């Protein structure tokens, strides 16, 4: 069995993955891809080039080394080869930590206290009630459900939105585009955890932000393409949205001169909410390669028509 690794033009990254995969799958020959290599049985990729995909004429499966497969959407991929994304692999815990921190930071007004502390001002503020800060989780997959569970355990009231109904969920789930507005109107803090697809690109536009409860707050940990940042700035300026925590951007990295760094009440992190943990990801991929080789079913296969 041959496995090839291709990582966003980074040979070092591809070599590191190849080494770890070789250790986890001693029965396989694993290589970081080089032009001219013979076609492999399995590919492990992150933002690969079209030249790489075209060189792989014998693939049985493509493993994406992340949860989101949007970077593959612009490529011509073989339609009969399963595309498999990472499921959790250590990301749920990181994502829950990040979102819980962002929600509590906003809810407990730590930015206001930091501003007061900067001028030596000791002014306790009125306590706020969690019941007045319902959290809407936009996107209810593996990560969305983990975040919802963590926030619910802290006493926040949670609603979720998914493209399809979830009759067995203990959290109220609004389903389908027709229920989006109602979901937004039930949310004061909005957490975006959607996959980026043509159907979800630009979903957080002016109208969506206006539908949030007054004094809303936006946490985007999905993809920059979901959020119209100009609309966000306008909503913050007109006071309908109090602020935002943004971990993802349309073009990353954002450059030092980008005005978004200075948007009022916007906290920025460099796409670190839930990083791929190589040991966890390698263990997951190795287990799935073995299952596929034995002809067994696996989870995490991307539905190509939906894009996730
Ligand atoms: C992912 C990411 O998709 O890191 O896994 O954004």
mmCIF file of C-alpha atoms and ligand atoms in Angstrom:
data_model
loop_
_atom_site.group_PDB
_atom_site.id
_atom_site.type_symbol
_atom_site.label_atom_id
_atom_site.label_comp_id
_atom_site.label_asym_id
_atom_site.label_seq_id
_atom_site.Cartn_x
_atom_site.Cartn_y
_atom_site.Cartn_z
ATOM 1 C CA UNK A 1 0.000 0.000 0.000
ATOM 2 C CA UNK A 2 1.376 3.435 -1.008
ATOM 3 C CA UNK A 3 0.458 6.690 0.724
ATOM 4 C CA UNK A 4 1.487 10.143 -0.516
ATOM 5 C CA UNK A 5 1.351 13.443 1.415
ATOM 6 C CA UNK A 6 0.992 16.928 -0.076
ATOM 7 C CA UNK A 7 0.772 20.008 2.152
ATOM 8 C CA UNK A 8 0.172 23.506 0.739
ATOM 9 C CA UNK A 9 3.535 23.602 -0.971
ATOM 10 C CA UNK A 10 5.376 22.814 2.308
ATOM 11 C CA UNK A 11 7.741 19.873 1.826
ATOM 12 C CA UNK A 12 8.710 19.960 5.515
ATOM 13 C CA UNK A 13 5.116 19.631 6.630
ATOM 14 C CA UNK A 14 4.474 16.823 4.126
ATOM 15 C CA UNK A 15 7.641 15.019 5.321
ATOM 16 C CA UNK A 16 6.612 15.327 8.977
ATOM 17 C CA UNK A 17 3.192 13.820 8.196
ATOM 18 C CA UNK A 18 4.780 11.081 6.079
ATOM 19 C CA UNK A 19 7.101 10.115 8.953
ATOM 20 C CA UNK A 20 4.265 9.948 11.482
ATOM 21 C CA UNK A 21 1.989 8.040 9.105
ATOM 22 C CA UNK A 22 4.790 5.563 8.360
ATOM 23 C CA UNK A 23 5.179 4.950 12.103
ATOM 24 C CA UNK A 24 1.411 4.449 12.514
ATOM 25 C CA UNK A 25 1.105 2.237 9.406
ATOM 26 C CA UNK A 26 4.275 0.124 9.199
ATOM 27 C CA UNK A 27 2.622 -2.012 6.501
ATOM 28 C CA UNK A 28 2.459 1.028 4.133
ATOM 29 C CA UNK A 29 5.087 2.837 2.046
ATOM 30 C CA UNK A 30 4.564 6.524 2.885
ATOM 31 C CA UNK A 31 6.231 9.441 1.079
ATOM 32 C CA UNK A 32 6.020 13.206 0.900
ATOM 33 C CA UNK A 33 4.955 13.743 -2.721
ATOM 34 C CA UNK A 34 7.541 14.696 -5.340
ATOM 35 C CA UNK A 35 6.832 15.377 -8.998
ATOM 36 C CA UNK A 36 7.388 12.142 -10.927
ATOM 37 C CA UNK A 37 6.415 9.807 -8.026
ATOM 38 C CA UNK A 38 4.306 6.783 -9.052
ATOM 39 C CA UNK A 39 0.572 7.136 -8.234
ATOM 40 C CA UNK A 40 -0.299 6.186 -4.629
ATOM 41 C CA UNK A 41 -3.301 4.334 -3.157
ATOM 42 C CA UNK A 42 -4.119 7.015 -0.577
ATOM 43 C CA UNK A 43 -3.353 10.737 -0.424
ATOM 44 C CA UNK A 44 -3.195 12.879 2.720
ATOM 45 C CA UNK A 45 -3.498 16.534 1.758
ATOM 46 C CA UNK A 46 -3.895 20.112 2.936
ATOM 47 C CA UNK A 47 -4.563 22.635 0.137
ATOM 48 C CA UNK A 48 -2.890 20.495 -2.551
ATOM 49 C CA UNK A 49 -2.211 21.727 -6.091
ATOM 50 C CA UNK A 50 -4.092 20.607 -9.201
ATOM 51 C CA UNK A 51 -0.783 19.143 -10.490
ATOM 52 C CA UNK A 52 -0.675 16.862 -7.448
ATOM 53 C CA UNK A 53 -4.288 15.735 -7.914
ATOM 54 C CA UNK A 54 -3.723 15.139 -11.649
ATOM 55 C CA UNK A 55 -0.651 13.002 -10.898
ATOM 56 C CA UNK A 56 -2.714 10.692 -8.643
ATOM 57 C CA UNK A 57 -4.507 8.377 -11.037
ATOM 58 C CA UNK A 58 -4.874 5.319 -8.763
ATOM 59 C CA UNK A 59 -6.297 6.790 -5.547
ATOM 60 C CA UNK A 60 -8.679 4.801 -3.372
ATOM 61 C CA UNK A 61 -9.301 7.775 -1.036
ATOM 62 C CA UNK A 62 -8.178 11.350 -0.331
ATOM 63 C CA UNK A 63 -7.796 12.351 3.332
ATOM 64 C CA UNK A 64 -8.046 16.062 4.115
ATOM 65 C CA UNK A 65 -5.835 17.033 7.070
ATOM 66 C CA UNK A 66 -8.442 19.409 8.469
ATOM 67 C CA UNK A 67 -12.153 19.587 9.201
ATOM 68 C CA UNK A 68 -13.021 22.057 6.406
ATOM 69 C CA UNK A 69 -12.656 20.868 2.809
ATOM 70 C CA UNK A 70 -13.431 24.231 1.170
ATOM 71 C CA UNK A 71 -9.817 24.594 -0.052
ATOM 72 C CA UNK A 72 -10.432 21.575 -2.297
ATOM 73 C CA UNK A 73 -13.587 23.034 -3.821
ATOM 74 C CA UNK A 74 -11.738 24.884 -6.588
ATOM 75 C CA UNK A 75 -9.861 21.755 -7.728
ATOM 76 C CA UNK A 76 -10.892 19.122 -10.280
ATOM 77 C CA UNK A 77 -11.026 16.002 -8.081
ATOM 78 C CA UNK A 78 -11.824 12.484 -9.291
ATOM 79 C CA UNK A 79 -15.550 12.085 -8.562
ATOM 80 C CA UNK A 80 -15.395 8.358 -7.770
ATOM 81 C CA UNK A 81 -12.730 8.673 -5.042
ATOM 82 C CA UNK A 82 -14.014 9.295 -1.503
ATOM 83 C CA UNK A 83 -12.864 12.565 0.068
ATOM 84 C CA UNK A 84 -12.577 12.195 3.847
ATOM 85 C CA UNK A 85 -12.305 15.032 6.334
ATOM 86 C CA UNK A 86 -11.003 14.965 9.894
ATOM 87 C CA UNK A 87 -13.659 14.380 12.525
ATOM 88 C CA UNK A 88 -12.861 15.954 15.881
ATOM 89 C CA UNK A 89 -9.266 14.601 16.146
ATOM 90 C CA UNK A 90 -8.657 16.898 19.119
ATOM 91 C CA UNK A 91 -10.426 19.883 17.542
ATOM 92 C CA UNK A 92 -13.679 19.754 19.571
ATOM 93 C CA UNK A 93 -11.897 20.398 22.854
ATOM 94 C CA UNK A 94 -9.840 23.271 21.436
ATOM 95 C CA UNK A 95 -12.901 24.784 19.766
ATOM 96 C CA UNK A 96 -15.000 24.502 22.943
ATOM 97 C CA UNK A 97 -12.223 26.160 24.977
ATOM 98 C CA UNK A 98 -11.922 29.002 22.458
ATOM 99 C CA UNK A 99 -15.652 29.706 22.156
ATOM 100 C CA UNK A 100 -16.324 29.352 25.898
ATOM 101 C CA UNK A 101 -13.547 31.871 26.518
ATOM 102 C CA UNK A 102 -14.919 34.296 23.921
ATOM 103 C CA UNK A 103 -18.484 34.014 25.240
ATOM 104 C CA UNK A 104 -17.465 34.455 28.895
ATOM 105 C CA UNK A 105 -15.060 37.278 28.043
ATOM 106 C CA UNK A 106 -17.892 39.172 26.386
ATOM 107 C CA UNK A 107 -20.597 38.205 28.879
ATOM 108 C CA UNK A 108 -18.480 39.175 31.934
ATOM 109 C CA UNK A 109 -17.351 42.424 30.218
ATOM 110 C CA UNK A 110 -13.623 41.814 30.571
ATOM 111 C CA UNK A 111 -12.850 44.353 27.820
ATOM 112 C CA UNK A 112 -14.680 47.065 29.751
ATOM 113 C CA UNK A 113 -12.795 46.136 32.941
ATOM 114 C CA UNK A 114 -9.469 46.165 31.024
ATOM 115 C CA UNK A 115 -10.287 49.682 29.767
ATOM 116 C CA UNK A 116 -11.149 50.749 33.329
ATOM 117 C CA UNK A 117 -7.975 49.163 34.734
ATOM 118 C CA UNK A 118 -5.894 51.013 32.136
ATOM 119 C CA UNK A 119 -6.979 54.306 33.726
ATOM 120 C CA UNK A 120 -7.030 53.065 37.326
ATOM 121 C CA UNK A 121 -10.816 53.122 37.542
ATOM 122 C CA UNK A 122 -12.489 50.843 40.167
ATOM 123 C CA UNK A 123 -16.136 50.638 39.104
ATOM 124 C CA UNK A 124 -18.050 47.367 39.609
ATOM 125 C CA UNK A 125 -20.603 46.974 36.808
ATOM 126 C CA UNK A 126 -24.117 45.554 37.183
ATOM 127 C CA UNK A 127 -24.055 41.723 36.962
ATOM 128 C CA UNK A 128 -25.629 40.386 33.764
ATOM 129 C CA UNK A 129 -27.939 37.385 33.500
ATOM 130 C CA UNK A 130 -27.114 34.449 31.247
ATOM 131 C CA UNK A 131 -30.802 34.111 30.409
ATOM 132 C CA UNK A 132 -30.476 37.437 28.584
ATOM 133 C CA UNK A 133 -27.597 36.174 26.418
ATOM 134 C CA UNK A 134 -28.958 33.254 24.374
ATOM 135 C CA UNK A 135 -26.215 31.743 22.216
ATOM 136 C CA UNK A 136 -26.973 30.677 18.650
ATOM 137 C CA UNK A 137 -24.699 28.009 17.172
ATOM 138 C CA UNK A 138 -24.754 28.371 13.392
ATOM 139 C CA UNK A 139 -23.669 24.946 12.103
ATOM 140 C CA UNK A 140 -24.375 21.894 14.226
ATOM 141 C CA UNK A 141 -21.766 19.327 13.185
ATOM 142 C CA UNK A 142 -19.196 17.643 15.422
ATOM 143 C CA UNK A 143 -17.651 20.944 16.537
ATOM 144 C CA UNK A 144 -20.957 22.823 16.848
ATOM 145 C CA UNK A 145 -22.407 20.117 19.075
ATOM 146 C CA UNK A 146 -19.300 20.048 21.299
ATOM 147 C CA UNK A 147 -19.416 23.838 21.714
ATOM 148 C CA UNK A 148 -23.159 23.743 22.453
ATOM 149 C CA UNK A 149 -22.654 21.095 25.153
ATOM 150 C CA UNK A 150 -19.867 23.091 26.843
ATOM 151 C CA UNK A 151 -21.858 26.331 26.850
ATOM 152 C CA UNK A 152 -25.051 24.608 28.023
ATOM 153 C CA UNK A 153 -23.086 23.106 30.947
ATOM 154 C CA UNK A 154 -22.179 26.677 31.980
ATOM 155 C CA UNK A 155 -25.850 27.628 32.078
ATOM 156 C CA UNK A 156 -26.192 29.458 28.757
ATOM 157 C CA UNK A 157 -29.361 28.876 26.836
ATOM 158 C CA UNK A 158 -28.503 27.526 23.385
ATOM 159 C CA UNK A 159 -30.233 27.348 20.034
ATOM 160 C CA UNK A 160 -28.681 25.885 16.915
ATOM 161 C CA UNK A 161 -29.151 26.080 13.161
ATOM 162 C CA UNK A 162 -28.467 23.239 10.748
ATOM 163 C CA UNK A 163 -29.293 22.676 7.110
ATOM 164 C CA UNK A 164 -31.298 19.566 7.979
ATOM 165 C CA UNK A 165 -33.637 18.836 10.952
ATOM 166 C CA UNK A 166 -32.146 17.091 14.027
ATOM 167 C CA UNK A 167 -35.189 15.517 15.666
ATOM 168 C CA UNK A 168 -33.132 13.783 18.398
ATOM 169 C CA UNK A 169 -31.227 16.865 19.573
ATOM 170 C CA UNK A 170 -31.863 18.028 23.147
ATOM 171 C CA UNK A 171 -30.923 21.551 21.967
ATOM 172 C CA UNK A 172 -33.552 23.338 19.840
ATOM 173 C CA UNK A 173 -32.358 23.172 16.216
ATOM 174 C CA UNK A 174 -33.781 25.471 13.539
ATOM 175 C CA UNK A 175 -33.424 23.712 10.193
ATOM 176 C CA UNK A 176 -33.104 25.033 6.680
ATOM 177 C CA UNK A 177 -32.744 28.443 5.105
ATOM 178 C CA UNK A 178 -36.388 29.278 5.803
ATOM 179 C CA UNK A 179 -35.722 29.030 9.571
ATOM 180 C CA UNK A 180 -32.505 31.086 9.523
ATOM 181 C CA UNK A 181 -34.151 34.403 10.337
ATOM 182 C CA UNK A 182 -36.080 32.928 13.275
ATOM 183 C CA UNK A 183 -32.828 31.336 14.556
ATOM 184 C CA UNK A 184 -30.996 34.679 14.339
ATOM 185 C CA UNK A 185 -33.817 36.472 16.139
ATOM 186 C CA UNK A 186 -33.479 33.895 18.966
ATOM 187 C CA UNK A 187 -29.701 34.571 19.257
ATOM 188 C CA UNK A 188 -27.852 37.374 21.023
ATOM 189 C CA UNK A 189 -24.396 35.795 20.805
ATOM 190 C CA UNK A 190 -23.833 34.143 17.434
ATOM 191 C CA UNK A 191 -21.158 31.484 16.929
ATOM 192 C CA UNK A 192 -20.432 30.597 13.295
ATOM 193 C CA UNK A 193 -19.212 27.017 12.874
ATOM 194 C CA UNK A 194 -20.518 26.309 9.384
ATOM 195 C CA UNK A 195 -18.643 24.631 6.553
ATOM 196 C CA UNK A 196 -17.909 27.113 3.761
ATOM 197 C CA UNK A 197 -19.869 26.134 0.641
ATOM 198 C CA UNK A 198 -21.552 28.155 -2.132
ATOM 199 C CA UNK A 199 -24.742 27.964 -0.005
ATOM 200 C CA UNK A 200 -23.116 29.434 3.123
ATOM 201 C CA UNK A 201 -20.695 31.970 1.588
ATOM 202 C CA UNK A 202 -21.656 35.460 2.785
ATOM 203 C CA UNK A 203 -24.410 34.106 5.068
ATOM 204 C CA UNK A 204 -23.504 36.645 7.803
ATOM 205 C CA UNK A 205 -24.493 39.707 5.814
ATOM 206 C CA UNK A 206 -26.103 42.981 6.833
ATOM 207 C CA UNK A 207 -29.609 41.449 7.020
ATOM 208 C CA UNK A 208 -28.414 38.503 9.118
ATOM 209 C CA UNK A 209 -26.595 40.766 11.572
ATOM 210 C CA UNK A 210 -29.654 43.021 11.796
ATOM 211 C CA UNK A 211 -31.775 39.970 12.674
ATOM 212 C CA UNK A 212 -29.670 39.230 15.790
ATOM 213 C CA UNK A 213 -31.059 40.406 19.118
ATOM 214 C CA UNK A 214 -30.035 43.984 20.019
ATOM 215 C CA UNK A 215 -26.556 44.333 21.522
ATOM 216 C CA UNK A 216 -25.547 41.142 19.746
ATOM 217 C CA UNK A 217 -22.096 39.610 19.570
ATOM 218 C CA UNK A 218 -20.483 37.630 16.730
ATOM 219 C CA UNK A 219 -17.896 34.857 17.081
ATOM 220 C CA UNK A 220 -16.585 33.564 13.741
ATOM 221 C CA UNK A 221 -14.481 30.413 14.014
ATOM 222 C CA UNK A 222 -15.494 28.879 10.681
ATOM 223 C CA UNK A 223 -14.199 30.662 7.557
ATOM 224 C CA UNK A 224 -13.745 34.331 6.668
ATOM 225 C CA UNK A 225 -15.969 33.827 3.613
ATOM 226 C CA UNK A 226 -19.036 33.473 5.845
ATOM 227 C CA UNK A 227 -18.895 37.019 7.198
ATOM 228 C CA UNK A 228 -19.248 40.371 5.455
ATOM 229 C CA UNK A 229 -16.777 42.331 7.603
ATOM 230 C CA UNK A 230 -17.955 45.697 6.249
ATOM 231 C CA UNK A 231 -21.495 44.827 7.350
ATOM 232 C CA UNK A 232 -20.110 43.824 10.753
ATOM 233 C CA UNK A 233 -18.313 47.158 11.113
ATOM 234 C CA UNK A 234 -21.503 49.022 10.136
ATOM 235 C CA UNK A 235 -23.538 47.042 12.710
ATOM 236 C CA UNK A 236 -20.963 47.777 15.425
ATOM 237 C CA UNK A 237 -20.942 51.465 14.510
ATOM 238 C CA UNK A 238 -24.730 51.713 14.580
ATOM 239 C CA UNK A 239 -24.718 49.933 17.966
ATOM 240 C CA UNK A 240 -26.845 46.915 17.013
ATOM 241 C CA UNK A 241 -23.842 44.594 17.423
ATOM 242 C CA UNK A 242 -21.621 45.161 20.477
ATOM 243 C CA UNK A 243 -18.511 43.519 19.035
ATOM 244 C CA UNK A 244 -16.961 40.376 17.648
ATOM 245 C CA UNK A 245 -14.263 37.776 18.128
ATOM 246 C CA UNK A 246 -12.843 36.745 14.750
ATOM 247 C CA UNK A 247 -10.418 33.868 14.228
ATOM 248 C CA UNK A 248 -10.827 33.471 10.452
ATOM 249 C CA UNK A 249 -10.594 35.869 7.508
ATOM 250 C CA UNK A 250 -11.257 35.852 3.769
ATOM 251 C CA UNK A 251 -7.521 36.328 3.103
ATOM 252 C CA UNK A 252 -5.107 34.960 5.702
ATOM 253 C CA UNK A 253 -2.836 36.195 7.099
ATOM 254 C CA UNK A 254 -4.387 39.635 7.429
ATOM 255 C CA UNK A 255 -1.687 42.204 6.774
ATOM 256 C CA UNK A 256 -0.479 44.708 9.414
ATOM 257 C CA UNK A 257 -2.082 47.616 7.526
ATOM 258 C CA UNK A 258 -5.509 45.939 7.267
ATOM 259 C CA UNK A 259 -8.101 48.286 8.859
ATOM 260 C CA UNK A 260 -9.841 45.344 10.499
ATOM 261 C CA UNK A 261 -7.152 45.334 13.230
ATOM 262 C CA UNK A 262 -8.538 48.643 14.425
ATOM 263 C CA UNK A 263 -12.266 47.921 14.143
ATOM 264 C CA UNK A 264 -13.860 48.914 17.459
ATOM 265 C CA UNK A 265 -14.617 46.033 19.856
ATOM 266 C CA UNK A 266 -13.252 43.398 17.481
ATOM 267 C CA UNK A 267 -10.867 40.846 18.977
ATOM 268 C CA UNK A 268 -8.679 39.023 16.459
ATOM 269 C CA UNK A 269 -6.736 35.751 16.638
ATOM 270 C CA UNK A 270 -4.744 34.166 13.777
ATOM 271 C CA UNK A 271 -6.886 31.091 12.878
ATOM 272 C CA UNK A 272 -5.948 29.143 16.004
ATOM 273 C CA UNK A 273 -9.356 28.296 17.460
ATOM 274 C CA UNK A 274 -8.886 24.578 16.655
ATOM 275 C CA UNK A 275 -5.658 23.524 15.002
ATOM 276 C CA UNK A 276 -5.077 20.117 13.471
ATOM 277 C CA UNK A 277 -3.159 18.032 16.025
ATOM 278 C CA UNK A 278 -0.920 15.808 13.918
ATOM 279 C CA UNK A 279 -0.715 12.832 16.327
ATOM 280 C CA UNK A 280 -4.512 12.674 16.725
ATOM 281 C CA UNK A 281 -5.107 13.206 13.001
ATOM 282 C CA UNK A 282 -2.547 10.576 11.998
ATOM 283 C CA UNK A 283 -4.112 8.022 14.380
ATOM 284 C CA UNK A 284 -7.564 8.745 12.903
ATOM 285 C CA UNK A 285 -6.361 8.536 9.286
ATOM 286 C CA UNK A 286 -4.345 5.356 9.935
ATOM 287 C CA UNK A 287 -7.383 3.635 11.480
ATOM 288 C CA UNK A 288 -9.525 4.645 8.493
ATOM 289 C CA UNK A 289 -6.925 3.511 5.929
ATOM 290 C CA UNK A 290 -6.894 0.085 7.596
ATOM 291 C CA UNK A 291 -10.698 -0.082 7.594
ATOM 292 C CA UNK A 292 -10.856 0.887 3.912
ATOM 293 C CA UNK A 293 -8.192 -1.712 3.082
ATOM 294 C CA UNK A 294 -10.387 -4.332 4.820
ATOM 295 C CA UNK A 295 -13.431 -3.137 2.877
ATOM 296 C CA UNK A 296 -15.147 -1.758 6.007
ATOM 297 C CA UNK A 297 -17.314 1.377 6.196
ATOM 298 C CA UNK A 298 -15.835 4.613 7.587
ATOM 299 C CA UNK A 299 -17.309 7.928 8.699
ATOM 300 C CA UNK A 300 -16.266 11.438 7.668
ATOM 301 C CA UNK A 301 -16.809 10.983 3.914
ATOM 302 C CA UNK A 302 -17.637 14.352 2.345
ATOM 303 C CA UNK A 303 -20.934 14.526 0.452
ATOM 304 C CA UNK A 304 -19.654 16.177 -2.696
ATOM 305 C CA UNK A 305 -23.021 17.724 -3.661
ATOM 306 C CA UNK A 306 -23.193 19.505 -0.265
ATOM 307 C CA UNK A 307 -19.483 20.340 -0.035
ATOM 308 C CA UNK A 308 -18.968 18.961 3.515
HETATM 309 C C1 LIG B 1 -9.791 23.076 9.579
HETATM 310 C C2 LIG B 1 -9.131 24.331 10.022
HETATM 311 O O1 LIG B 1 -10.596 23.101 8.648
HETATM 312 O O2 LIG B 1 -8.079 24.227 10.677
HETATM 313 O O3 LIG B 1 -9.503 22.033 10.174
HETATM 314 O O4 LIG B 1 -9.618 25.416 9.752
#
